[in-house]
Short mmCIF file of C-alpha atoms in Angstrom, two decimals:
data_model
loop_
_atom_site.label_atom_id
_atom_site.label_comp_id
_atom_site.label_asym_id
_atom_site.label_seq_id
_atom_site.Cartn_x
_atom_site.Cartn_y
_atom_site.Cartn_z
CA MET F 29 0.00 0.00 0.00
CA LYS F 30 1.19 3.52 -0.81
CA ILE F 31 2.36 5.68 2.09
CA SER F 32 -0.19 8.34 3.00
CA GLU F 33 1.06 11.83 3.87
CA ASN F 34 -0.85 13.80 6.52
CA LYS F 35 -1.95 16.83 4.46
CA ILE F 36 -4.23 19.44 6.06
CA TYR F 37 -6.17 21.89 3.88
CA ASP F 38 -6.79 24.61 6.50
CA PRO F 39 -4.66 24.03 9.63
CA ALA F 40 -5.88 27.24 11.32
CA ILE F 41 -9.45 25.91 11.43
CA GLU F 42 -8.92 22.14 11.43
CA CYS F 43 -6.38 22.30 14.27
CA MET F 44 -8.07 25.11 16.23
CA ASP F 45 -8.04 24.66 20.01
CA ARG F 46 -11.31 23.34 21.41
CA GLU F 47 -12.10 26.47 23.44
CA SER F 48 -11.78 28.76 20.41
CA LEU F 49 -13.78 26.32 18.30
CA ARG F 50 -16.55 26.23 20.87
CA ALA F 51 -16.70 30.04 20.89
CA LEU F 52 -16.99 30.05 17.09
CA GLN F 53 -19.73 27.41 17.22
CA SER F 54 -21.67 29.43 19.79
CA GLU F 55 -21.46 32.60 17.72
CA ARG F 56 -22.64 30.81 14.58
CA LEU F 57 -25.42 28.90 16.34
CA ARG F 58 -26.86 32.12 17.78
CA ALA F 59 -26.88 33.70 14.33
CA THR F 60 -28.45 30.62 12.72
CA VAL F 61 -31.23 30.34 15.30
CA ALA F 62 -32.10 34.03 14.94
CA HIS F 63 -32.07 33.64 11.14
CA VAL F 64 -34.45 30.69 10.98
CA TYR F 65 -36.77 32.04 13.69
CA ALA F 66 -37.23 35.21 11.67
CA ASN F 67 -37.56 33.55 8.27
CA VAL F 68 -38.89 29.96 8.55
CA PRO F 69 -42.47 29.66 9.88
CA VAL F 70 -42.07 25.99 10.80
CA TYR F 71 -39.04 26.65 13.00
CA ARG F 72 -40.69 29.67 14.61
CA GLN F 73 -43.82 27.61 15.40
CA ARG F 74 -41.79 24.70 16.82
CA MET F 75 -39.68 26.98 18.99
CA ASP F 76 -42.74 28.87 20.24
CA GLU F 77 -44.40 25.55 21.13
CA ALA F 78 -41.26 24.55 23.03
CA GLY F 79 -41.16 27.92 24.81
CA VAL F 80 -37.78 28.81 23.30
CA LYS F 81 -36.80 32.21 21.91
CA PRO F 82 -33.61 33.02 19.98
CA GLU F 83 -32.25 34.97 22.98
CA ASP F 84 -32.47 31.77 25.06
CA ILE F 85 -29.69 30.27 22.94
CA ARG F 86 -26.62 31.92 24.44
CA GLY F 87 -24.10 29.30 23.37
CA ILE F 88 -23.61 25.85 21.90
CA GLU F 89 -24.36 24.35 25.32
CA ASP F 90 -28.00 25.47 24.88
CA ILE F 91 -28.54 23.50 21.67
CA SER F 92 -30.58 20.78 23.42
CA LYS F 93 -33.30 23.39 24.09
CA LEU F 94 -34.08 23.45 20.37
CA PRO F 95 -36.64 21.09 18.79
CA PHE F 96 -35.58 18.31 16.43
CA THR F 97 -36.00 18.35 12.65
CA ASN F 98 -36.85 15.13 10.79
CA LYS F 99 -36.93 13.93 7.21
CA THR F 100 -40.73 14.09 7.35
CA ASP F 101 -40.41 17.87 7.77
CA LEU F 102 -38.64 18.12 4.43
CA ARG F 103 -41.34 16.02 2.78
CA ASP F 104 -44.15 18.01 4.42
CA GLN F 105 -42.57 21.34 3.40
CA PHE F 106 -41.57 20.23 -0.12
CA PRO F 107 -40.24 22.00 -2.05
CA PHE F 108 -39.49 25.43 -0.55
CA GLY F 109 -41.21 25.58 2.83
CA LEU F 110 -37.96 25.39 4.82
CA LEU F 111 -36.07 28.07 2.87
CA ALA F 112 -34.71 30.82 5.11
CA VAL F 113 -33.97 33.23 2.24
CA PRO F 114 -35.94 34.48 -0.77
CA GLN F 115 -36.07 31.93 -3.57
CA SER F 116 -34.11 34.37 -5.76
CA GLU F 117 -31.05 33.81 -3.52
CA ILE F 118 -31.02 30.03 -4.09
CA VAL F 119 -28.43 29.10 -6.72
CA ARG F 120 -28.61 25.30 -6.46
CA ILE F 121 -31.12 22.57 -5.67
CA GLN F 122 -29.83 19.14 -4.67
CA GLY F 123 -31.91 16.16 -3.70
CA SER F 124 -31.85 12.71 -2.21
CA SER F 125 -31.95 9.52 -4.24
CA GLY F 126 -35.18 8.31 -2.66
CA THR F 127 -36.95 5.49 -4.47
CA THR F 128 -40.54 6.32 -3.53
CA GLY F 129 -42.56 9.51 -3.47
CA LYS F 130 -41.13 12.97 -3.93
CA PRO F 131 -37.40 13.48 -3.37
CA ILE F 132 -35.91 15.28 -0.40
CA VAL F 133 -34.59 18.57 -1.75
CA SER F 134 -32.32 21.19 -0.25
CA GLY F 135 -31.73 24.74 -1.45
CA TYR F 136 -28.22 26.18 -1.47
CA THR F 137 -27.20 29.82 -1.57
CA GLU F 138 -23.88 30.87 -3.05
CA ASN F 139 -22.53 30.86 0.51
CA ASP F 140 -23.79 27.31 1.08
CA VAL F 141 -22.10 26.01 -2.08
CA GLU F 142 -18.88 27.71 -0.96
CA VAL F 143 -19.06 26.13 2.51
CA TRP F 144 -19.80 22.71 1.02
CA THR F 145 -16.91 23.02 -1.44
CA GLU F 146 -14.59 23.94 1.43
CA MET F 147 -15.63 20.86 3.42
CA VAL F 148 -15.04 18.51 0.49
CA ALA F 149 -11.68 20.14 -0.24
CA ARG F 150 -10.63 19.37 3.34
CA SER F 151 -11.82 15.79 2.92
CA LEU F 152 -9.95 15.14 -0.33
CA THR F 153 -6.80 16.85 0.95
CA SER F 154 -6.88 14.59 4.00
CA ALA F 155 -6.98 11.62 1.61
CA GLY F 156 -3.85 12.93 -0.10
CA ALA F 157 -5.25 15.07 -2.92
CA GLY F 158 -3.39 18.05 -4.36
CA LYS F 159 -2.72 19.97 -7.57
CA GLU F 160 -0.70 17.10 -8.98
CA ASP F 161 -3.57 14.62 -8.72
CA ILE F 162 -6.08 13.25 -11.21
CA ILE F 163 -9.36 12.55 -9.46
CA GLN F 164 -11.93 10.27 -11.08
CA VAL F 165 -15.43 11.05 -9.79
CA THR F 166 -17.66 8.02 -10.20
CA TYR F 167 -20.48 9.16 -7.96
CA GLY F 168 -23.64 9.99 -9.88
CA TYR F 169 -24.11 13.57 -11.02
CA GLY F 170 -27.46 15.36 -10.93
CA LEU F 171 -29.69 15.89 -7.90
CA PHE F 172 -27.62 13.39 -5.90
CA THR F 173 -24.90 15.34 -4.05
CA GLY F 174 -22.08 12.83 -4.59
CA GLY F 175 -20.91 13.73 -8.10
CA LEU F 176 -21.08 17.51 -7.96
CA GLY F 177 -19.87 17.60 -4.36
CA ALA F 178 -16.71 15.60 -5.07
CA HIS F 179 -16.19 17.53 -8.31
CA GLN F 180 -16.35 20.90 -6.52
CA GLY F 181 -13.89 19.81 -3.84
CA ALA F 182 -11.48 18.30 -6.35
CA SER F 183 -11.52 21.51 -8.39
CA ARG F 184 -10.91 23.57 -5.25
CA VAL F 185 -7.71 21.67 -4.40
CA GLY F 186 -6.54 22.25 -7.98
CA ALA F 187 -6.64 18.63 -9.12
CA MET F 188 -7.50 17.47 -12.63
CA VAL F 189 -11.08 16.12 -12.48
CA ILE F 190 -12.47 13.28 -14.56
CA PRO F 191 -16.28 13.64 -14.21
CA MET F 192 -17.14 10.06 -15.18
CA SER F 193 -20.35 9.77 -13.13
CA SER F 194 -21.60 6.22 -12.47
CA GLY F 195 -21.95 3.28 -14.82
CA ASN F 196 -20.17 2.02 -17.93
CA THR F 197 -17.58 0.02 -16.02
CA GLN F 198 -15.47 -0.84 -19.05
CA ARG F 199 -15.06 2.83 -19.90
CA GLN F 200 -14.42 3.70 -16.26
CA LEU F 201 -11.47 1.36 -16.13
CA MET F 202 -10.13 2.39 -19.52
CA MET F 203 -10.10 6.06 -18.50
CA MET F 204 -8.67 5.22 -15.10
CA HIS F 205 -5.85 3.33 -16.77
CA ASP F 206 -5.13 5.57 -19.75
CA LEU F 207 -5.49 8.93 -17.99
CA GLY F 208 -3.60 7.77 -14.92
CA SER F 209 -6.19 8.53 -12.24
CA THR F 210 -4.58 8.82 -8.81
CA MET F 211 -7.75 9.06 -6.69
CA LEU F 212 -11.16 7.41 -7.01
CA CYS F 213 -14.40 8.82 -5.55
CA CYS F 214 -17.41 6.47 -5.53
CA THR F 215 -19.49 4.16 -3.36
CA PRO F 216 -17.48 1.35 -1.74
CA SER F 217 -19.71 -1.34 -3.28
CA TYR F 218 -19.09 0.02 -6.79
CA ALA F 219 -15.37 0.29 -6.05
CA ILE F 220 -15.35 -3.42 -5.19
CA PHE F 221 -17.11 -4.12 -8.48
CA LEU F 222 -14.53 -2.03 -10.37
CA GLY F 223 -11.70 -3.90 -8.66
CA GLU F 224 -13.13 -7.26 -9.62
CA SER F 225 -13.87 -6.13 -13.18
CA LEU F 226 -10.36 -4.79 -13.57
CA ARG F 227 -8.90 -8.27 -13.37
CA GLU F 228 -11.63 -9.81 -15.53
CA MET F 229 -10.79 -7.30 -18.29
CA GLY F 230 -7.18 -8.44 -18.22
CA TYR F 231 -5.66 -5.40 -16.52
CA ASP F 232 -2.79 -5.72 -14.09
CA PRO F 233 -3.45 -3.56 -10.98
CA LYS F 234 0.22 -2.52 -11.07
CA GLU F 235 -0.47 -0.70 -14.34
CA PHE F 236 -2.72 1.80 -12.52
CA ARG F 237 -1.57 4.95 -10.69
CA LEU F 238 -4.30 4.99 -8.05
CA LYS F 239 -2.99 5.88 -4.60
CA SER F 240 -6.19 6.54 -2.64
CA GLY F 241 -9.97 6.58 -2.72
CA CYS F 242 -12.75 8.48 -0.95
CA PHE F 243 -15.69 6.12 -0.51
CA GLY F 244 -19.08 6.96 0.95
CA ALA F 245 -22.86 7.28 0.39
CA GLU F 246 -23.43 3.91 2.08
CA PRO F 247 -22.21 2.26 5.30
CA TRP F 248 -19.17 0.01 4.95
CA THR F 249 -16.97 -1.98 7.24
CA GLU F 250 -13.30 -2.21 8.14
CA GLU F 251 -13.21 -5.56 6.38
CA MET F 252 -14.40 -3.90 3.18
CA ARG F 253 -11.61 -1.33 3.56
CA GLU F 254 -9.10 -4.16 3.64
CA LYS F 255 -10.67 -5.65 0.52
CA LEU F 256 -10.57 -2.33 -1.34
CA GLU F 257 -6.97 -1.67 -0.36
CA GLU F 258 -6.02 -5.15 -1.49
CA LEU F 259 -7.85 -4.88 -4.83
CA PHE F 260 -6.33 -1.54 -5.84
CA ASP F 261 -3.21 -1.25 -3.64
CA ILE F 262 -4.51 2.07 -2.30
CA ASN F 263 -5.43 3.84 0.92
CA ALA F 264 -9.23 3.72 1.27
CA TYR F 265 -10.82 6.60 3.17
CA ASN F 266 -14.34 7.03 4.47
CA ILE F 267 -16.31 10.21 3.73
CA TYR F 268 -19.73 11.09 5.11
CA GLY F 269 -22.46 13.51 4.21
CA LEU F 270 -26.14 13.91 3.47
CA THR F 271 -28.15 16.22 1.24
CA GLU F 272 -30.09 17.75 4.11
CA ILE F 273 -26.89 19.05 5.72
CA ALA F 274 -24.60 19.73 2.73
CA GLY F 275 -23.56 16.57 0.91
CA PRO F 276 -20.29 14.63 1.07
CA GLY F 277 -17.68 16.30 3.25
CA VAL F 278 -19.67 16.72 6.45
CA ALA F 279 -17.06 14.36 7.93
CA PHE F 280 -13.96 12.62 6.61
CA GLU F 281 -11.14 10.29 7.59
CA CYS F 282 -7.55 11.35 8.08
CA PRO F 283 -4.52 9.05 7.61
CA ALA F 284 -5.00 7.74 11.16
CA LYS F 285 -8.20 6.01 9.90
CA ASN F 286 -9.63 6.16 13.38
CA GLY F 287 -12.97 7.85 12.78
CA MET F 288 -14.15 10.71 10.57
CA HIS F 289 -13.44 14.30 11.60
CA ILE F 290 -16.63 16.35 11.53
CA ASN F 291 -16.23 19.84 10.06
CA GLU F 292 -17.37 21.31 13.36
CA ASP F 293 -16.96 24.93 12.36
CA HIS F 294 -19.86 24.36 9.96
CA VAL F 295 -21.77 21.41 11.43
CA TYR F 296 -22.37 20.65 15.11
CA ALA F 297 -22.88 17.00 16.05
CA GLU F 298 -24.73 15.37 18.94
CA ILE F 299 -25.54 11.78 19.87
CA VAL F 300 -29.00 11.09 21.28
CA ASP F 301 -30.89 8.06 22.51
CA PRO F 302 -32.91 6.93 19.45
CA ALA F 303 -35.94 6.10 21.60
CA THR F 304 -36.08 9.12 23.91
CA GLY F 305 -34.12 11.81 22.07
CA GLU F 306 -32.11 12.51 25.22
CA PRO F 307 -28.49 13.62 24.59
CA LEU F 308 -25.80 11.02 25.25
CA PRO F 309 -22.15 11.70 26.18
CA TYR F 310 -19.19 11.24 23.86
CA GLY F 311 -18.20 7.59 23.64
CA GLU F 312 -21.75 6.18 23.76
CA SER F 313 -23.48 4.73 20.71
CA GLY F 314 -26.66 6.42 19.58
CA GLU F 315 -28.34 8.38 16.82
CA LEU F 316 -26.36 11.13 15.14
CA VAL F 317 -28.04 14.56 15.21
CA LEU F 318 -26.57 17.38 13.11
CA THR F 319 -27.08 21.15 13.14
CA THR F 320 -25.79 23.43 10.39
CA ILE F 321 -24.27 26.59 11.88
CA SER F 322 -23.09 28.39 8.74
CA LYS F 323 -25.74 27.41 6.17
CA THR F 324 -28.03 30.27 5.11
CA GLY F 325 -30.36 28.93 2.42
CA MET F 326 -31.96 26.02 4.23
CA PRO F 327 -30.41 25.58 7.68
CA MET F 328 -31.14 22.41 9.64
CA LEU F 329 -31.61 22.54 13.42
CA ARG F 330 -30.94 19.30 15.27
CA TYR F 331 -31.60 17.11 12.23
CA ARG F 332 -32.10 13.46 13.17
CA THR F 333 -30.03 11.50 10.64
CA HIS F 334 -31.16 8.03 11.83
CA ASP F 335 -27.49 6.99 11.52
CA ILE F 336 -26.08 5.07 14.49
CA CYS F 337 -22.50 5.88 15.51
CA VAL F 338 -20.22 7.08 18.33
CA LEU F 339 -18.55 10.48 18.75
CA ASP F 340 -14.93 10.65 19.96
CA GLU F 341 -13.32 13.87 21.23
CA THR F 342 -9.97 12.36 22.26
CA PRO F 343 -6.91 13.87 20.50
CA CYS F 344 -6.11 12.48 17.06
CA SER F 345 -2.56 11.73 15.95
CA CYS F 346 -3.09 13.77 12.76
CA GLY F 347 -3.28 17.02 14.74
CA ARG F 348 -6.87 17.90 13.82
CA THR F 349 -8.96 18.88 16.82
CA HIS F 350 -12.45 18.41 15.40
CA VAL F 351 -14.46 15.62 17.00
CA ARG F 352 -14.53 12.29 15.17
CA MET F 353 -17.52 10.09 14.37
CA SER F 354 -17.18 6.34 14.06
CA ARG F 355 -18.30 4.36 11.06
CA ILE F 356 -22.06 4.16 10.73
CA THR F 357 -22.96 0.83 12.34
CA GLY F 358 -26.57 0.91 11.19
CA ARG F 359 -29.65 3.05 10.88
CA THR F 360 -32.61 3.39 13.17
CA ASP F 361 -34.91 3.34 10.15
CA ASP F 362 -33.48 0.40 8.17
CA MET F 363 -32.60 -1.73 11.15
CA LEU F 364 -34.11 -5.19 10.88
CA ILE F 365 -35.80 -6.66 13.93
CA ILE F 366 -35.65 -10.43 13.59
CA ARG F 367 -37.44 -12.32 16.35
CA GLY F 368 -36.81 -9.43 18.72
CA VAL F 369 -33.13 -9.03 17.80
CA ASN F 370 -31.85 -5.82 16.19
CA VAL F 371 -29.91 -6.75 13.05
CA PHE F 372 -27.88 -4.36 10.89
CA PRO F 373 -26.55 -5.36 7.44
CA SER F 374 -23.10 -4.10 8.46
CA GLN F 375 -22.93 -6.82 11.11
CA ILE F 376 -23.53 -9.50 8.49
CA GLU F 377 -21.00 -7.88 6.15
CA SER F 378 -18.36 -7.87 8.88
CA VAL F 379 -18.81 -11.62 9.33
CA LEU F 380 -18.72 -12.46 5.62
CA LEU F 381 -15.63 -10.45 4.78
CA GLN F 382 -13.57 -12.40 7.31
CA ILE F 383 -14.29 -15.77 5.68
CA PRO F 384 -12.07 -16.96 2.80
CA GLY F 385 -13.88 -18.16 -0.28
CA VAL F 386 -16.71 -15.66 0.10
CA ALA F 387 -17.16 -12.68 -2.23
CA PRO F 388 -18.16 -9.27 -0.73
CA HIS F 389 -21.64 -9.46 -2.22
CA TYR F 390 -24.67 -10.55 -0.24
CA MET F 391 -28.43 -10.12 0.12
CA LEU F 392 -30.61 -10.35 3.22
CA VAL F 393 -34.08 -11.74 2.56
CA VAL F 394 -36.59 -11.57 5.41
CA ASP F 395 -39.89 -13.50 5.42
CA ARG F 396 -42.56 -14.21 7.99
CA ILE F 397 -43.67 -17.84 7.99
CA ASN F 398 -46.31 -19.07 10.44
CA SER F 399 -45.97 -15.80 12.36
CA THR F 400 -42.21 -16.34 12.76
CA ASP F 401 -39.54 -14.19 11.13
CA ARG F 402 -37.01 -15.97 8.96
CA LEU F 403 -33.72 -14.43 7.82
CA GLU F 404 -32.02 -15.83 4.73
CA VAL F 405 -28.52 -14.62 3.94
CA GLN F 406 -27.59 -15.11 0.30
CA VAL F 407 -23.82 -15.15 -0.10
CA GLU F 408 -21.74 -15.29 -3.27
CA LEU F 409 -18.84 -17.71 -3.45
CA THR F 410 -15.62 -16.79 -5.23
CA ASP F 411 -14.85 -18.53 -8.52
CA GLU F 412 -12.24 -20.69 -6.79
CA MET F 413 -14.53 -21.83 -4.00
CA PHE F 414 -17.47 -22.42 -6.32
CA SER F 415 -15.43 -25.00 -8.22
CA ASP F 416 -14.33 -26.71 -5.01
CA THR F 417 -15.72 -29.90 -3.47
CA VAL F 418 -19.19 -30.17 -1.97
CA ALA F 419 -17.66 -30.96 1.41
CA ASP F 420 -15.56 -27.77 1.40
CA ILE F 421 -18.54 -25.67 0.37
CA GLN F 422 -20.60 -27.17 3.20
CA LYS F 423 -17.85 -26.25 5.66
CA ILE F 424 -18.01 -22.63 4.46
CA LYS F 425 -21.79 -22.61 4.85
CA ASN F 426 -21.58 -24.02 8.38
CA ARG F 427 -18.94 -21.50 9.38
CA ILE F 428 -21.01 -18.56 8.10
CA THR F 429 -24.09 -19.84 9.92
CA GLU F 430 -22.19 -20.23 13.18
CA GLN F 431 -20.50 -16.83 12.91
CA ILE F 432 -23.75 -14.98 12.19
CA LYS F 433 -25.36 -16.68 15.17
CA SER F 434 -22.41 -15.75 17.37
CA VAL F 435 -21.99 -12.13 16.25
CA VAL F 436 -25.57 -11.11 15.46
CA GLY F 437 -27.40 -13.31 17.93
CA VAL F 438 -29.96 -14.71 15.50
CA ALA F 439 -30.08 -17.95 13.54
CA ALA F 440 -30.06 -17.40 9.79
CA ILE F 441 -30.52 -19.65 6.80
CA VAL F 442 -27.38 -19.32 4.69
CA LYS F 443 -27.73 -19.82 0.96
CA LEU F 444 -24.52 -19.96 -1.06
CA VAL F 445 -24.98 -18.74 -4.61
CA PRO F 446 -22.76 -18.75 -7.72
CA PRO F 447 -20.34 -15.90 -8.51
CA LYS F 448 -21.94 -12.79 -10.11
CA SER F 449 -25.49 -13.97 -9.30
CA ILE F 450 -26.34 -11.16 -6.86
CA PRO F 451 -27.23 -7.93 -8.72
CA ARG F 452 -24.47 -5.31 -8.78
CA SER F 453 -25.08 -1.66 -8.09
CA GLU F 454 -23.39 1.36 -9.64
CA GLY F 455 -24.77 3.53 -6.85
CA LYS F 456 -25.97 2.64 -3.38
CA SER F 457 -26.20 -1.11 -3.04
CA LYS F 458 -29.50 -2.79 -2.16
CA ARG F 459 -28.84 -5.28 0.62
CA ILE F 460 -32.29 -6.05 2.02
CA ILE F 461 -35.47 -7.63 0.69
CA ASP F 462 -38.15 -7.58 3.38
CA ASN F 463 -41.17 -9.66 2.41
CA ARG F 464 -42.99 -9.38 5.73
CA GLY F 465 -45.34 -6.67 4.55
CA LEU F 466 -44.23 -4.31 7.30
CA THR F 467 -44.35 -0.56 6.97
CA SER F 468 -41.70 0.65 4.53
CA LYS F 469 -38.76 2.23 6.28
#
């Protein structure tokens, strides 16, 4: 693996002492609260109902007095009900990649695009990007924030950008090879697919110049990082974001690879109990809640992301002082409850990627038979294992079954399937088929 240099885009901000950072956060939160109270009827109504006035928010320590915002608020106020500025000041609309109903949209002022670009520039710089780099952006362009977000950040650091967007794998690899891409930006599941396809097309990984990758838009595990770094001989970095807050770049990994630094001068993070909404201390697992403190077009106060993680404020070896968030271990709204046990796809993935002979592609199929939930885990075998003996394949199946039971705490039916039989995704991968007829999450 290539050596990763610890590059910092804006040391004055990213390495700011915690006391000064807290003062900056307080100043920006006060301004944001006053801004939305004056200009967004929904926020004003919610705050009035909670008995909170802008002058009650004296500093960042008062943030828990504010009401939560949820994704349903964006749907209910679609498209412009949460704007805090006149529509004429909105220069960009971005939206979620929802599969049902109307999309979640967010309006960006020129200031908001600038802030977002800054956050992505920090993220890519942390992953090693600079003027000498060639960055291939394989996130989708359009309403989805991935493509344009990565593109903006790559341009800001002065790199050459290849705006490939998603799809057309053969062309992706040809351009990556012939143009000498040094950094790849895409979903981790598609990166795995590219790495596998590379070899199938007859390329030698040593012919490529890739040194790093920024992968996000879906949860992924440490085991998948190892797989990505092995496939491409690169450093694989996690990047986090969501349309409602900004897009990719809300948080990012540094070379220490020990959590993602949140851009706390622009976004304030809390962890709350998913059931009660009560704030939890650093170090405890819970639901991530984010507040934008520099966004002007469509600020978000205490937005419940439904992402489960841990916040860590201990010093990082890279020198950055901004708090770190762990990998997303699951979501409160796509968590499976199987016979009373909470099951996250990332737990299954962690098990599978530690077992030789298994490809990093799987599907969870949930059914309810005779009033009892049944979990089937469909797992692809590698080409080598698929051609092995029946006895060896049975051993693999038994091991997966035992490991899932041990790690997840629920018995699953393991179904081993041939290589390439599980549908591939060029965007966010679909991991769950729930046939129980429960309310869509």
